[in-house]
Amino acid sequence: MDPGTIIAVATTATTILSLLSNYVQGVKNAREDVEGLLKQIEDIRSLLLRIEKIAKSPDSAKLPALDTALTAITQTFSDIQELIEKVKPKKSKRLMNKIGLQALKWPFTKEQMANHITRLESEKVSLILALHADSTTVIIDIDKRVTGITQNQDLAEQDRQLAKLGYADGAAFNSHYRVNEPKCVPDTRVDLLRNLHEWNVYPGKHIFWLSGMAGMGKSTIARTVAHEFSEARQLGASFFFSRGGGDLGNAQKFVTTIALQLARSFPSIKSHISNAIKRNESITCQGGLRNQWKELILGPLSQLASHHTLRVTLVVDALDECAHEQDVAIILQLFAEAKNLSTVDFKIFVTSRPETPVRLGFRDMPEIIHQDLALQNIPRLIVEKDITVYLRHELLTIRKERQLSSHWPGEEKIKQLVEKSDCIFIYISTACLFIRDLNWQPDEQLSVILQDDMMEDSPTAKLDSMYIQVLTQSVFKEKQGRQRARLSARFKQVVGSIVVLFNVLPAQGLAALLLVSLDEIASALNSLHSVLDIPEDVLHPIRLLHPSFRDFLLDEKRCADVDIRIEADEVHKNTARNCLRLLSDNLKRDIFGLKLPGAEVKDIQNVQIESCLSHALQYACHYWVAHLEKISHDRLVDSGLFHENGPIHKFFRNDFLHWLEALSLTRRMPEGVLMIIKLESLLEFIQHDRSSTLSEIVYDAKRFILSNRFVIEKAPLQVYASALIFCPRKSIIRNQYVSEFPKWMEKRPWVEDNWSLTLQALEGHTDMVRSAKFSPDGQQLASASDDETVQLWDAKTGASLQTLEGHTEVVNSAEFSPDGQQLASASFDKTVRLWDAKTGASLQTLEGHTKTVRSATFSPDGRQLASASDDGTVRLWNSKTGASLQTLEGHTAVVNSAVFSPHGQQLVSASDDNTVRLWDATTGASLQMLEGHNGWVKSVTFSPDGQQFASASNDGTVRLWDSKTGAMLQTLEGHDGMVLSVAFSPDGRHLASASNDGTARLWDARTGAVLQMLEGHKGTVFSVAFSPHGRQLASASHDCTVRIWDVTTGTSLQMLKGDANRVNSVAFSSDGRHIHSASEDNTVQLGDGTIGARLERLEGHADTVNSVKLSPNGWQVASASDDGTVRLWDITTGAFLQVLEGHNSSVNWVSFSPDGQQLASVSNDCTIRLWDAKTGSSLQTLKGHTKLVSSAEFSPDSRQLASASSDCTVRLWDAKTGASLQTLKGHADISSVIFSPDGRQLASAFYNTVRLWDTKTGASLQTLKGHMGSIISVAFSPDGQKLFASYHNDTIRLWDRKSGKCLQIFKTNLDIINTPFSLDELWIETPTGEIQLTAAASDCVQISPPFYKGWSLKGDWLSWNTLNILWLPVEFRNQAVANHKNRIAIADSSNSLRFLELSSEFEYSP
């Protein structure tokens, strides 16, 4: 609409308004009509002005109602013009001024005026409706935009989640690498393709397996059907395996690649896959094939609304080229399980050679779910016909391209080529590419092939002969002598490298690896398009057209020409050296520019990583050890690679940490662990030829990577932070990389001199781990946890392989069958479950027990299973059928453990009835009941020869018994708590035990002597198990970890440094100069908080130290103990000053008065004692409480004392006279008390309730409750207006003192024992750091996580302003902590105090 039209009407309206204003004043008899008309026109004018503004806006074109209002505006203009003519005075303006307004006459009758007003009202309504319509349009448009923005945001978020999936580049049939790969020529494979089409369309078997020997065209068929299914919008995903193709040669990214393609192919599935990633981000890179398949494929597909018309087809080519046979078996089993999908029609097309793992996988499937076809079983005439059609098609293309005679090459030559192919498609395909070579005449090339006269019976003879002819012609071109030698050397360097590479490289990457120019690469490959896929783009990988070419070049028998044959040893040696050179030249610290030490790799996309780690550099990182492995012993010894100051030596001296960072960035840390382990094995292989120095370096590197794999895998730059900082002081790697220590760590914590016995701590369970057992071959480890899962781990790398889910309650144990094929787990859910140990599939659920099942173990032949239960029975089961065979009854309480003897004829069980029973495993008869333990018997195990068995008990002992006579042979004592598990080493010479004292112990099974104590867990150790070779021990603990220990380091007792008992508290003095701790080992530890030295242990108490306090002047420290005494110490020298005796029971608490004159102690003897803080003399004994007194605090003016007792009262006392002032009642029990800063109020706490009291009247003022978790401590703010309470559920609550209203809740990660407010009341000082208070705290809002100022402890991390900076090993977490500005003290799991002093200002730089 033209805004000018609107302006004209509005101007006209203004004119008549001016005229009508005169009538209002001059015409009295029609004033009502005049005013009515004025109102209508004023309204219309206002509407017009609004419409004008809208019409001028940039978005006016989007408002269609404006155009529909034009009619109303035009009519309004006409009506107003008419009115103007009527009301316009007929006399001149000059005369009107002379005679006045009273001369005006109203020109309308009532009826005429009513008509005019009605018309104007109608036009006004039209304008209003237009405005409303356009407002609605605008609103709808805004809504659409908002909806669009929301949808776009949702899609962007989905894409962000999907970007976390690992993707195998080149896996899809239509990837840019496969653009030129052939599909079936028209009129070939007609019957086969028709069968595949019918299989895909019609209901029935959901898997089609096409098998065939090498070169028979399986991949071409797979590409063809994938293309056809894609065109029909039925292809969900495709994965073309390729040996030597990096990620295409293994199953590591198989499921994630399929998931990403599915999301792209079917938008309806995309959100479900994205949500699965959001729920469990770790599923993108770990968890095993089974869990990934369940979460990323089956789960999302099953969430679709039932849609039987939706057909999703998966194409998997060359499954036999997947590197690990176990992965092949798992993949096929996952395919079989997909038959249960009911929401979609899910079909899977698989091709492979008929290799054993694939054949066995399909053999184990029910025939009803898969259809098979072997290409070698197709009649020869049909194949020859297809080959002839293909050959004619290719030769016709060549004829047209080269403008050859229409008769070329002739039927006879076509027939000859078909015969020579022997029904192998790759022969014809390679021949056609060779003939097509633009560097030669087609006739010459054809003649070369037809001259083949090889008559050997080898199935590959004809193909080999053709390869020789093709290469001789393409590489040497009739050159002889030096020229031929140079061409041969170039061929072996370039093509040899391509052939032996473990992953494909582009020309650019190959040139970087070989240190040659791109031109040289191009010259070497120019004539080899018949055997290699050589893209024009130097950034796209070069590939073998067929794996048979590699087999030919590396086989001395097949490739007789020495100028062509590749000497694998030599090429691998050179490639390994080139890889090490690449690492040396290109790796550096923070190569990606992350800067922040805690930056996690999950937040980085793969495409970003390629910007700093080239293809060649990534290849070198991943495969340098693999090339070393391929070199024969003699060549390896002579290679010089292992010499002093050789390439490997230099690598560990300069680039080891940079390499680990790169492995983390490329998500290859588990492979890195294996590489170092393999390198160590190589050194042993050539031991007599290598230096011991390198062996020591590699061992140290192995310990470094095993100890830190978890954190480096998570956050790459932690290799220079946590990994180095907590590395043993004498570690070779630590000392080699001193310059890499972070600059923000001003004083590093004390660490042990040498590596502990712990090889690895496996983290992944979310609750305590009750059992850990090795597989019979030692390759895997199974752990059972309270998180209701069983986890399978790689025993070498520590990587999580699978999570087995199915139990509905705590899992007590997990045990492998003797052949390693099955796994049995026992659970609180009253069942035993049997699992396939390779695939993780649930095989059976054994039901019959009426209570918790404690353990399940296999018989030596694997045919039976014994389960022990809380129902007091042992049950025997058939492990194949799951049938219950026998129920062994006799125990009178919980049966904790039952195991077979090595020969399988006996069974021994352990029970809470304090006995061990021997049973006949065949008849179920009870043979003997053995008594001797003074507590529950938790575990029992036979020695490997069956002559003895060992039992572990709550009485703190392990007992050895003669399995024939039942005689007790030995009692092994030493644990400080219950013994929960016992295990013999495979050779029977050693015994391992686990205890709730937090340790595992190794014993000499013959003498009963303690050999080693294994410390490191920070909670109860539930179970121990030896590896099959006996060199390692696995332990499972309450701290949610599994630890793997090296038990071959010697037979002498090894004790890790630290306190023998738990540190109960750690605190800095107010000025931060001193630090003290109290421990259950009866000692106080005291130290200088400014230098980070180890604390001096103050000994003298005869029992646990419960409380330690510093005097206000900072000169003394007082300690209270269960030995009934208080001791005073000099804080500077640590000298013992005096012992305050008088209590006749445990002293629970000690406190100095604010003026430092007195000391108060409270005791289980129901009294409070007041002492002179200088002389130690007893001043008063305050009696009145009827039960133990838990704490006491002085008022700020030191004149009063408040005490809290289990008698449910708080008492107020006169601190000078000892008189009882008040008795405050109301709590069920009281744990602590504290005065407000002005002394007028008192806060007392019990469990989850805080009460506020008036200290003068004793009146109860407020009761603060409404939360879960027991209270640890309470404190007032400096102005006394706020109160906070810290709880055992890791929260802090902030309250308004007057109103009793909860203001804020902070979710922390540690029980806060002592938490004063800062003076400005903007921060709460806690042992973990300073928590910021929000400015407007009015509602009980939970803040999780809270904002910490400066350095703080946050879960697994030490943080700066909440940014993760330093990862803390598991033994440093959730122990007693103290924090003073930039100094932090932590009591570790061995109860030693570690100090860290950090830069007061942190910057994002090393």
PDB file of C-alpha atoms in Angstrom, residues 299 447 496 540 620 651 693 703 720 819 826 869 873 920 950 1099 1111 1157 1208 1279 1344 1406:
ATOM      1  CA  GLY A 299      17.212 -47.896  21.321  1.00  0.00           C
ATOM      2  CA  SER A 447      48.850 -58.261 -26.123  1.00  0.00           C
ATOM      3  CA  GLY A 496      55.961 -50.652  -0.842  1.00  0.00           C
ATOM      4  CA  HIS A 540      42.321 -37.836  -0.660  1.00  0.00           C
ATOM      5  CA  ALA A 620      52.960 -41.827  12.840  1.00  0.00           C
ATOM      6  CA  PHE A 651      61.533 -40.176  21.346  1.00  0.00           C
ATOM      7  CA  THR A 693      68.757 -48.054  30.021  1.00  0.00           C
ATOM      8  CA  ARG A 703      53.866 -47.290  34.529  1.00  0.00           C
ATOM      9  CA  TYR A 720      51.790 -32.023  31.852  1.00  0.00           C
ATOM     10  CA  ASP A 819      36.896 -71.732  28.898  1.00  0.00           C
ATOM     11  CA  ALA A 826      25.116 -63.122  41.321  1.00  0.00           C
ATOM     12  CA  SER A 869      22.659 -67.325  48.973  1.00  0.00           C
ATOM     13  CA  THR A 873      21.531 -72.734  50.737  1.00  0.00           C
ATOM     14  CA  ASP A 920      30.180 -84.066  47.795  1.00  0.00           C
ATOM     15  CA  ALA A 950      41.531 -71.095  52.731  1.00  0.00           C
ATOM     16  CA  GLU A1099      53.038 -38.993  69.614  1.00  0.00           C
ATOM     17  CA  SER A1111      45.139 -21.361  70.733  1.00  0.00           C
ATOM     18  CA  GLN A1157      42.947 -17.883  79.159  1.00  0.00           C
ATOM     19  CA  CYS A1208      19.093 -33.976  74.587  1.00  0.00           C
ATOM     20  CA  ASP A1279      26.896  -9.562  61.525  1.00  0.00           C
ATOM     21  CA  SER A1344      24.781 -26.660  41.972  1.00  0.00           C
ATOM     22  CA  PRO A1406      51.663 -23.390  31.046  1.00  0.00           C
TER      23      PRO A1406
END
